[in-house]
């Protein structure tokens, strides 16, 4: 078994993803060591199942799964003999293109927010984060947006509990905070760590707090309102690599899991587990400021690309020095405009 999730509506029910590509469910009230429901082999994933997540449904018994085969499947525990829905994570370029398993992107992470019942997000093995919509009519509508997030697999995707349009991604040696409005680049990111970052999560009670695990056994705690260039706290939890971290809903307790199968229970101090009354307003200002900066840069880059295409298509065979430095000038103007905006916002605070 590679992933196991409790049902948020009924803690007696669990769903798991298996190495053979199947999924299974257990009910702790039923005696015995076998699952109460398991998918048959002919409808399973073509490779192992890396992730399962319960979704918001009337029965509370539906979940979805993903793995390296590039497919996402939805299941109902009551009728697990076949998936209720399936989607291939293949980013087509036109409405007429057909999605195929040969061109699919292997899934390395899943994200689901219960307040957005038809939407989901996947992190892929090639570093992409893709928005999904189950109600999309065409292939392009089903996968409407992608983000070039990391070099290598994306190990974690999680929306901020207080700002749903902003989400955390973990991969390579960095953790990044994104806005759905900015697809070219993340709005905040950690400097590259010496050791690979393996997982991460938001604090459910302090919305500016990120908890990140590293391959060297360290847990780093980042507070976006205090410091953005370094963690506020780093602690050595164990000697072996940490591979997962989850926080309790109350915020003060968290668990870390290691590569050797050990679980460590940690307790955060009160100032790391609770928010001040102005924290949400301050984080709103930070995220909006950084998103605006990225939108300014994206607009400038689009102008630069357009001018470059126009220059390449013109009868003039060489570009003058003035045209060659046009992009640098535009970026400098964007940087100056950004600094003016930040000064005004800090003055207002």
mmCIF file of C-alpha atoms in Angstrom:
data_model
loop_
_atom_site.group_PDB
_atom_site.id
_atom_site.type_symbol
_atom_site.label_atom_id
_atom_site.label_comp_id
_atom_site.label_asym_id
_atom_site.label_seq_id
_atom_site.Cartn_x
_atom_site.Cartn_y
_atom_site.Cartn_z
ATOM 1 C CA UNK A 1 0.000 0.000 0.000
ATOM 2 C CA UNK A 2 1.309 3.428 -0.979
ATOM 3 C CA UNK A 3 -1.364 5.788 0.312
ATOM 4 C CA UNK A 4 -4.075 5.573 2.962
ATOM 5 C CA UNK A 5 -6.703 8.202 3.745
ATOM 6 C CA UNK A 6 -9.383 8.489 6.399
ATOM 7 C CA UNK A 7 -12.883 9.412 5.313
ATOM 8 C CA UNK A 8 -13.441 12.984 6.625
ATOM 9 C CA UNK A 9 -17.161 12.244 7.184
ATOM 10 C CA UNK A 10 -16.712 8.851 8.835
ATOM 11 C CA UNK A 11 -13.414 8.131 10.568
ATOM 12 C CA UNK A 12 -14.177 4.389 10.621
ATOM 13 C CA UNK A 13 -13.781 4.190 6.824
ATOM 14 C CA UNK A 14 -10.432 4.311 5.027
ATOM 15 C CA UNK A 15 -9.403 4.138 1.374
ATOM 16 C CA UNK A 16 -6.014 3.064 0.092
ATOM 17 C CA UNK A 17 -3.995 2.894 -3.109
ATOM 18 C CA UNK A 18 -2.197 -0.366 -3.836
ATOM 19 C CA UNK A 19 1.035 -1.334 -5.539
ATOM 20 C CA UNK A 20 -0.828 -3.514 -8.062
ATOM 21 C CA UNK A 21 -2.820 -0.527 -9.383
ATOM 22 C CA UNK A 22 -5.997 -1.271 -7.472
ATOM 23 C CA UNK A 23 -7.796 0.600 -4.727
ATOM 24 C CA UNK A 24 -9.403 -0.797 -1.592
ATOM 25 C CA UNK A 25 -11.506 0.338 1.353
ATOM 26 C CA UNK A 26 -11.643 -0.744 4.986
ATOM 27 C CA UNK A 27 -14.242 -0.310 7.714
ATOM 28 C CA UNK A 28 -12.731 -0.472 11.196
ATOM 29 C CA UNK A 29 -16.055 -1.675 12.597
ATOM 30 C CA UNK A 30 -15.812 -4.861 10.514
ATOM 31 C CA UNK A 31 -13.591 -7.526 12.054
ATOM 32 C CA UNK A 32 -10.898 -9.190 9.994
ATOM 33 C CA UNK A 33 -7.720 -8.262 8.149
ATOM 34 C CA UNK A 34 -9.164 -8.042 4.626
ATOM 35 C CA UNK A 35 -10.587 -4.928 2.940
ATOM 36 C CA UNK A 36 -14.353 -4.563 2.888
ATOM 37 C CA UNK A 37 -14.188 -3.532 -0.784
ATOM 38 C CA UNK A 38 -11.498 -3.820 -3.467
ATOM 39 C CA UNK A 39 -11.401 -2.994 -7.162
ATOM 40 C CA UNK A 40 -10.942 -5.887 -9.622
ATOM 41 C CA UNK A 41 -7.708 -6.034 -11.647
ATOM 42 C CA UNK A 42 -9.257 -5.339 -15.066
ATOM 43 C CA UNK A 43 -10.389 -1.813 -14.061
ATOM 44 C CA UNK A 44 -7.292 -0.916 -12.023
ATOM 45 C CA UNK A 45 -4.592 1.599 -12.888
ATOM 46 C CA UNK A 46 -1.872 0.346 -15.216
ATOM 47 C CA UNK A 47 0.754 1.173 -12.600
ATOM 48 C CA UNK A 48 0.804 1.574 -8.828
ATOM 49 C CA UNK A 49 -1.581 4.035 -7.150
ATOM 50 C CA UNK A 50 0.356 6.840 -5.522
ATOM 51 C CA UNK A 51 -2.527 8.994 -4.223
ATOM 52 C CA UNK A 52 -6.126 8.658 -3.046
ATOM 53 C CA UNK A 53 -8.406 11.429 -1.726
ATOM 54 C CA UNK A 54 -12.015 11.428 -0.578
ATOM 55 C CA UNK A 55 -14.314 13.902 -2.330
ATOM 56 C CA UNK A 56 -17.397 15.785 -1.207
ATOM 57 C CA UNK A 57 -20.435 13.611 -2.003
ATOM 58 C CA UNK A 58 -23.868 12.893 -0.550
ATOM 59 C CA UNK A 59 -22.921 9.377 0.478
ATOM 60 C CA UNK A 60 -19.489 10.347 1.802
ATOM 61 C CA UNK A 61 -18.131 7.142 0.264
ATOM 62 C CA UNK A 62 -16.594 8.452 -2.960
ATOM 63 C CA UNK A 63 -12.907 9.088 -3.601
ATOM 64 C CA UNK A 64 -10.488 9.435 -6.501
ATOM 65 C CA UNK A 65 -7.049 8.051 -7.248
ATOM 66 C CA UNK A 66 -4.027 8.822 -9.400
ATOM 67 C CA UNK A 67 -0.712 7.275 -10.337
ATOM 68 C CA UNK A 68 2.174 7.178 -12.810
ATOM 69 C CA UNK A 69 -0.015 5.749 -15.599
ATOM 70 C CA UNK A 70 -1.415 9.265 -16.129
ATOM 71 C CA UNK A 71 -5.055 8.489 -15.321
ATOM 72 C CA UNK A 72 -7.302 9.798 -12.568
ATOM 73 C CA UNK A 73 -10.204 7.531 -11.569
ATOM 74 C CA UNK A 74 -13.222 8.203 -9.365
ATOM 75 C CA UNK A 75 -14.657 5.414 -7.201
ATOM 76 C CA UNK A 76 -17.708 4.688 -5.070
ATOM 77 C CA UNK A 77 -16.997 2.244 -2.233
ATOM 78 C CA UNK A 78 -20.517 0.802 -2.576
ATOM 79 C CA UNK A 79 -19.898 -0.017 -6.276
ATOM 80 C CA UNK A 80 -16.157 -0.418 -6.480
ATOM 81 C CA UNK A 81 -16.358 -3.023 -9.266
ATOM 82 C CA UNK A 82 -15.642 -0.226 -11.759
ATOM 83 C CA UNK A 83 -14.755 3.482 -11.581
ATOM 84 C CA UNK A 84 -17.621 5.975 -11.774
ATOM 85 C CA UNK A 85 -15.509 8.340 -13.887
ATOM 86 C CA UNK A 86 -12.056 8.543 -15.432
ATOM 87 C CA UNK A 87 -9.869 11.275 -16.868
ATOM 88 C CA UNK A 88 -6.585 11.061 -18.772
ATOM 89 C CA UNK A 89 -4.099 13.774 -17.780
ATOM 90 C CA UNK A 90 -3.124 14.634 -21.351
ATOM 91 C CA UNK A 91 -2.839 18.338 -22.205
ATOM 92 C CA UNK A 92 -4.175 18.640 -25.743
ATOM 93 C CA UNK A 93 -3.525 21.740 -27.841
ATOM 94 C CA UNK A 94 -6.814 22.018 -29.748
ATOM 95 C CA UNK A 95 -10.459 21.126 -29.153
ATOM 96 C CA UNK A 96 -10.273 18.410 -31.808
ATOM 97 C CA UNK A 97 -7.291 16.575 -30.310
ATOM 98 C CA UNK A 98 -7.950 13.247 -28.601
ATOM 99 C CA UNK A 99 -6.467 12.466 -25.198
ATOM 100 C CA UNK A 100 -4.388 9.277 -25.121
ATOM 101 C CA UNK A 101 -2.630 7.321 -22.402
ATOM 102 C CA UNK A 102 0.549 7.408 -24.495
ATOM 103 C CA UNK A 103 0.762 11.198 -24.071
ATOM 104 C CA UNK A 104 -0.489 11.365 -20.491
ATOM 105 C CA UNK A 105 1.397 12.936 -17.585
ATOM 106 C CA UNK A 106 2.094 10.637 -14.650
ATOM 107 C CA UNK A 107 0.376 11.811 -11.464
ATOM 108 C CA UNK A 108 2.550 12.338 -8.385
ATOM 109 C CA UNK A 109 0.172 14.411 -6.196
ATOM 110 C CA UNK A 110 -3.564 15.094 -5.869
ATOM 111 C CA UNK A 111 -5.397 18.056 -4.352
ATOM 112 C CA UNK A 112 -9.096 18.469 -3.626
ATOM 113 C CA UNK A 113 -11.025 21.211 -1.860
ATOM 114 C CA UNK A 114 -14.501 20.257 -0.640
ATOM 115 C CA UNK A 115 -15.890 23.754 -1.272
ATOM 116 C CA UNK A 116 -14.990 23.369 -4.969
ATOM 117 C CA UNK A 117 -16.635 19.966 -5.553
ATOM 118 C CA UNK A 118 -16.119 19.588 -9.320
ATOM 119 C CA UNK A 119 -12.559 20.900 -9.374
ATOM 120 C CA UNK A 120 -9.287 19.235 -8.469
ATOM 121 C CA UNK A 121 -5.559 19.658 -9.032
ATOM 122 C CA UNK A 122 -2.810 17.210 -9.910
ATOM 123 C CA UNK A 123 0.940 17.422 -9.623
ATOM 124 C CA UNK A 124 2.797 15.460 -12.276
ATOM 125 C CA UNK A 125 6.062 13.568 -12.500
ATOM 126 C CA UNK A 126 7.440 16.084 -15.016
ATOM 127 C CA UNK A 127 6.976 19.106 -12.750
ATOM 128 C CA UNK A 128 3.570 20.401 -13.855
ATOM 129 C CA UNK A 129 0.577 21.358 -11.744
ATOM 130 C CA UNK A 130 -2.669 21.005 -13.696
ATOM 131 C CA UNK A 131 -6.123 22.318 -12.837
ATOM 132 C CA UNK A 132 -8.933 19.853 -13.507
ATOM 133 C CA UNK A 133 -12.689 20.205 -13.907
ATOM 134 C CA UNK A 134 -14.860 17.073 -13.924
ATOM 135 C CA UNK A 135 -17.742 18.948 -15.561
ATOM 136 C CA UNK A 136 -15.720 20.086 -18.569
ATOM 137 C CA UNK A 137 -17.311 19.133 -21.885
ATOM 138 C CA UNK A 138 -14.168 19.019 -24.021
ATOM 139 C CA UNK A 139 -10.636 17.821 -23.301
ATOM 140 C CA UNK A 140 -9.420 21.416 -22.983
ATOM 141 C CA UNK A 141 -12.274 22.317 -20.629
ATOM 142 C CA UNK A 142 -11.443 19.356 -18.390
ATOM 143 C CA UNK A 143 -7.818 20.492 -17.964
ATOM 144 C CA UNK A 144 -8.081 24.273 -18.362
ATOM 145 C CA UNK A 145 -4.782 25.454 -16.850
ATOM 146 C CA UNK A 146 -1.244 24.297 -16.140
ATOM 147 C CA UNK A 147 1.664 25.686 -14.150
ATOM 148 C CA UNK A 148 5.341 24.850 -14.756
ATOM 149 C CA UNK A 149 6.027 24.338 -11.081
ATOM 150 C CA UNK A 150 9.203 22.315 -10.491
ATOM 151 C CA UNK A 151 12.147 20.484 -11.993
ATOM 152 C CA UNK A 152 11.133 16.872 -11.479
ATOM 153 C CA UNK A 153 8.089 15.425 -9.710
ATOM 154 C CA UNK A 154 5.679 17.564 -7.715
ATOM 155 C CA UNK A 155 5.349 15.848 -4.348
ATOM 156 C CA UNK A 156 2.671 18.032 -2.791
ATOM 157 C CA UNK A 157 -0.102 20.387 -3.912
ATOM 158 C CA UNK A 158 -2.284 22.023 -1.265
ATOM 159 C CA UNK A 159 -4.546 25.069 -1.290
ATOM 160 C CA UNK A 160 -4.151 27.584 1.491
ATOM 161 C CA UNK A 161 -7.100 27.061 3.882
ATOM 162 C CA UNK A 162 -7.717 30.812 4.124
ATOM 163 C CA UNK A 163 -6.963 31.783 0.501
ATOM 164 C CA UNK A 164 -8.259 29.089 -1.834
ATOM 165 C CA UNK A 165 -6.916 30.677 -5.030
ATOM 166 C CA UNK A 166 -3.383 30.378 -3.597
ATOM 167 C CA UNK A 167 -1.746 26.981 -3.305
ATOM 168 C CA UNK A 168 1.502 25.448 -2.125
ATOM 169 C CA UNK A 169 3.623 23.121 -4.253
ATOM 170 C CA UNK A 170 6.641 21.097 -3.158
ATOM 171 C CA UNK A 171 9.252 19.616 -5.472
ATOM 172 C CA UNK A 172 12.998 19.550 -6.254
ATOM 173 C CA UNK A 173 14.746 21.777 -3.661
ATOM 174 C CA UNK A 174 12.052 24.429 -3.284
ATOM 175 C CA UNK A 175 8.531 25.083 -2.055
ATOM 176 C CA UNK A 176 6.435 27.588 -3.995
ATOM 177 C CA UNK A 177 3.245 29.546 -3.412
ATOM 178 C CA UNK A 178 1.124 30.142 -6.508
ATOM 179 C CA UNK A 179 -1.906 32.182 -7.455
ATOM 180 C CA UNK A 180 -4.404 30.812 -9.969
ATOM 181 C CA UNK A 181 -4.307 34.246 -11.622
ATOM 182 C CA UNK A 182 -0.573 33.968 -12.442
ATOM 183 C CA UNK A 183 0.458 31.000 -14.562
ATOM 184 C CA UNK A 184 3.941 32.071 -15.644
ATOM 185 C CA UNK A 185 5.579 32.028 -12.223
ATOM 186 C CA UNK A 186 4.954 31.463 -8.539
ATOM 187 C CA UNK A 187 4.304 34.549 -6.415
ATOM 188 C CA UNK A 188 6.479 33.410 -3.490
ATOM 189 C CA UNK A 189 9.139 30.724 -3.166
ATOM 190 C CA UNK A 190 11.793 29.444 -0.803
ATOM 191 C CA UNK A 191 15.477 29.655 -1.709
ATOM 192 C CA UNK A 192 16.855 26.300 -2.951
ATOM 193 C CA UNK A 193 17.611 24.078 0.029
ATOM 194 C CA UNK A 194 20.793 22.056 0.392
ATOM 195 C CA UNK A 195 18.732 18.862 0.679
ATOM 196 C CA UNK A 196 15.654 17.924 -1.315
ATOM 197 C CA UNK A 197 12.296 19.064 0.068
ATOM 198 C CA UNK A 198 10.031 16.030 0.203
ATOM 199 C CA UNK A 199 6.642 17.262 1.434
ATOM 200 C CA UNK A 200 4.799 20.190 2.938
ATOM 201 C CA UNK A 201 1.521 21.455 4.316
ATOM 202 C CA UNK A 202 -0.162 24.639 5.497
ATOM 203 C CA UNK A 203 -1.052 25.195 9.127
ATOM 204 C CA UNK A 204 -4.858 25.010 9.437
ATOM 205 C CA UNK A 205 -4.921 27.668 12.167
ATOM 206 C CA UNK A 206 -2.123 30.065 11.173
ATOM 207 C CA UNK A 207 -2.660 30.710 7.466
ATOM 208 C CA UNK A 208 0.807 32.190 6.864
ATOM 209 C CA UNK A 209 2.640 29.125 8.217
ATOM 210 C CA UNK A 210 4.181 26.419 5.987
ATOM 211 C CA UNK A 211 5.632 23.164 7.335
ATOM 212 C CA UNK A 212 8.231 21.510 5.081
ATOM 213 C CA UNK A 213 10.058 18.184 5.438
ATOM 214 C CA UNK A 214 13.507 17.558 4.004
ATOM 215 C CA UNK A 215 15.531 14.559 2.897
ATOM 216 C CA UNK A 216 18.090 15.120 5.674
ATOM 217 C CA UNK A 217 15.448 14.583 8.386
ATOM 218 C CA UNK A 218 14.872 18.261 9.105
ATOM 219 C CA UNK A 219 11.510 19.979 9.514
ATOM 220 C CA UNK A 220 11.549 23.641 8.496
ATOM 221 C CA UNK A 221 8.797 26.056 9.509
ATOM 222 C CA UNK A 222 8.195 29.130 7.350
ATOM 223 C CA UNK A 223 6.039 32.104 8.300
ATOM 224 C CA UNK A 224 5.370 34.286 5.254
ATOM 225 C CA UNK A 225 4.578 37.283 7.460
ATOM 226 C CA UNK A 226 7.843 37.121 9.406
ATOM 227 C CA UNK A 227 10.498 36.007 6.934
ATOM 228 C CA UNK A 228 10.382 34.989 3.308
ATOM 229 C CA UNK A 229 14.094 34.303 2.771
ATOM 230 C CA UNK A 230 14.609 31.763 5.560
ATOM 231 C CA UNK A 231 12.528 29.611 7.943
ATOM 232 C CA UNK A 232 11.604 30.908 11.383
ATOM 233 C CA UNK A 233 12.531 27.504 12.822
ATOM 234 C CA UNK A 234 14.414 24.409 11.649
ATOM 235 C CA UNK A 235 14.639 21.273 13.743
ATOM 236 C CA UNK A 236 16.267 17.877 13.265
ATOM 237 C CA UNK A 237 13.463 15.367 13.754
ATOM 238 C CA UNK A 238 15.424 12.222 12.867
ATOM 239 C CA UNK A 239 18.485 10.970 11.006
ATOM 240 C CA UNK A 240 16.583 9.299 8.154
ATOM 241 C CA UNK A 241 14.762 11.194 5.372
ATOM 242 C CA UNK A 242 11.353 12.630 6.249
ATOM 243 C CA UNK A 243 8.824 11.994 3.487
ATOM 244 C CA UNK A 244 5.509 13.352 4.748
ATOM 245 C CA UNK A 245 4.001 15.840 7.191
ATOM 246 C CA UNK A 246 0.412 16.473 8.269
ATOM 247 C CA UNK A 247 -1.076 18.911 10.761
ATOM 248 C CA UNK A 248 -3.972 18.322 13.154
ATOM 249 C CA UNK A 249 -7.050 20.484 12.626
ATOM 250 C CA UNK A 250 -6.415 22.200 15.965
ATOM 251 C CA UNK A 251 -3.063 23.413 14.602
ATOM 252 C CA UNK A 252 -0.703 22.688 17.495
ATOM 253 C CA UNK A 253 0.000 19.001 16.768
ATOM 254 C CA UNK A 254 1.654 17.621 13.648
ATOM 255 C CA UNK A 255 3.050 14.291 12.538
ATOM 256 C CA UNK A 256 6.049 13.553 10.333
ATOM 257 C CA UNK A 257 6.683 10.227 8.623
ATOM 258 C CA UNK A 258 10.142 8.956 7.709
ATOM 259 C CA UNK A 259 11.409 6.763 4.904
ATOM 260 C CA UNK A 260 11.987 3.942 7.403
ATOM 261 C CA UNK A 261 8.332 3.928 8.442
ATOM 262 C CA UNK A 262 8.713 5.808 11.712
ATOM 263 C CA UNK A 263 6.114 8.396 12.763
ATOM 264 C CA UNK A 264 7.016 11.399 14.904
ATOM 265 C CA UNK A 265 4.429 13.450 16.809
ATOM 266 C CA UNK A 266 5.422 17.077 17.403
ATOM 267 C CA UNK A 267 3.776 19.970 19.215
ATOM 268 C CA UNK A 268 4.147 23.573 18.082
ATOM 269 C CA UNK A 269 4.400 26.480 20.476
ATOM 270 C CA UNK A 270 1.377 28.727 20.863
ATOM 271 C CA UNK A 271 2.827 31.564 18.777
ATOM 272 C CA UNK A 272 3.253 29.178 15.821
ATOM 273 C CA UNK A 273 -0.179 27.596 16.161
ATOM 274 C CA UNK A 274 -2.412 30.662 16.450
ATOM 275 C CA UNK A 275 -2.997 33.712 14.271
ATOM 276 C CA UNK A 276 -3.046 37.314 15.396
ATOM 277 C CA UNK A 277 -6.135 39.352 14.593
ATOM 278 C CA UNK A 278 -4.425 41.221 11.719
ATOM 279 C CA UNK A 279 -2.605 38.241 10.186
ATOM 280 C CA UNK A 280 -5.229 37.519 7.550
ATOM 281 C CA UNK A 281 -5.323 41.146 6.388
ATOM 282 C CA UNK A 282 -1.527 41.305 6.275
ATOM 283 C CA UNK A 283 -1.235 38.052 4.319
ATOM 284 C CA UNK A 284 -3.933 39.277 1.929
ATOM 285 C CA UNK A 285 -1.807 42.366 1.261
ATOM 286 C CA UNK A 286 1.331 40.262 0.716
ATOM 287 C CA UNK A 287 -0.326 37.809 -1.686
ATOM 288 C CA UNK A 288 -2.130 40.535 -3.642
ATOM 289 C CA UNK A 289 1.060 42.582 -3.912
ATOM 290 C CA UNK A 290 3.115 39.640 -5.164
ATOM 291 C CA UNK A 291 0.348 38.551 -7.557
ATOM 292 C CA UNK A 292 0.155 42.071 -8.970
ATOM 293 C CA UNK A 293 3.920 42.111 -9.450
ATOM 294 C CA UNK A 294 3.771 38.838 -11.374
ATOM 295 C CA UNK A 295 0.894 40.099 -13.533
ATOM 296 C CA UNK A 296 2.900 43.223 -14.390
ATOM 297 C CA UNK A 297 5.895 41.100 -15.375
ATOM 298 C CA UNK A 298 3.716 38.723 -17.397
ATOM 299 C CA UNK A 299 2.211 41.648 -19.317
ATOM 300 C CA UNK A 300 5.670 43.079 -20.007
ATOM 301 C CA UNK A 301 6.957 39.722 -21.191
ATOM 302 C CA UNK A 302 3.996 39.351 -23.553
ATOM 303 C CA UNK A 303 4.803 42.770 -25.017
ATOM 304 C CA UNK A 304 8.460 41.815 -25.423
ATOM 305 C CA UNK A 305 7.582 38.559 -27.205
ATOM 306 C CA UNK A 306 5.153 40.369 -29.495
ATOM 307 C CA UNK A 307 7.782 42.953 -30.435
ATOM 308 C CA UNK A 308 10.340 40.206 -31.038
ATOM 309 C CA UNK A 309 7.929 38.359 -33.344
ATOM 310 C CA UNK A 310 7.203 41.587 -35.194
ATOM 311 C CA UNK A 311 10.934 42.254 -35.554
ATOM 312 C CA UNK A 312 11.551 38.741 -36.877
ATOM 313 C CA UNK A 313 8.756 39.138 -39.414
ATOM 314 C CA UNK A 314 9.884 42.574 -40.635
ATOM 315 C CA UNK A 315 12.059 43.058 -43.744
ATOM 316 C CA UNK A 316 14.893 44.341 -41.557
ATOM 317 C CA UNK A 317 17.373 41.484 -41.143
ATOM 318 C CA UNK A 318 19.147 42.804 -38.041
ATOM 319 C CA UNK A 319 17.750 44.241 -34.855
ATOM 320 C CA UNK A 320 19.255 47.518 -33.686
ATOM 321 C CA UNK A 321 20.902 47.901 -30.292
ATOM 322 C CA UNK A 322 17.955 50.008 -29.163
ATOM 323 C CA UNK A 323 15.506 47.205 -29.979
ATOM 324 C CA UNK A 324 17.771 44.623 -28.373
ATOM 325 C CA UNK A 325 17.664 46.455 -25.034
ATOM 326 C CA UNK A 326 13.927 47.096 -25.217
ATOM 327 C CA UNK A 327 13.142 44.072 -23.059
ATOM 328 C CA UNK A 328 15.547 45.195 -20.313
ATOM 329 C CA UNK A 329 13.969 48.657 -20.286
ATOM 330 C CA UNK A 330 10.486 47.189 -19.965
ATOM 331 C CA UNK A 331 11.538 44.982 -17.060
ATOM 332 C CA UNK A 332 13.184 47.936 -15.315
ATOM 333 C CA UNK A 333 10.002 49.966 -15.702
ATOM 334 C CA UNK A 334 7.973 47.084 -14.262
ATOM 335 C CA UNK A 335 10.349 46.820 -11.295
ATOM 336 C CA UNK A 336 10.074 50.559 -10.601
ATOM 337 C CA UNK A 337 6.284 50.414 -10.795
ATOM 338 C CA UNK A 338 6.277 47.449 -8.417
ATOM 339 C CA UNK A 339 8.428 49.304 -5.866
ATOM 340 C CA UNK A 340 6.075 52.292 -5.983
ATOM 341 C CA UNK A 341 3.088 50.010 -5.324
ATOM 342 C CA UNK A 342 4.784 48.292 -2.368
ATOM 343 C CA UNK A 343 5.776 51.606 -0.759
ATOM 344 C CA UNK A 344 2.169 52.824 -0.969
ATOM 345 C CA UNK A 345 0.813 49.581 0.525
ATOM 346 C CA UNK A 346 3.320 49.550 3.387
ATOM 347 C CA UNK A 347 2.514 53.197 4.108
ATOM 348 C CA UNK A 348 -1.190 52.307 4.237
ATOM 349 C CA UNK A 349 -0.495 49.525 6.757
#
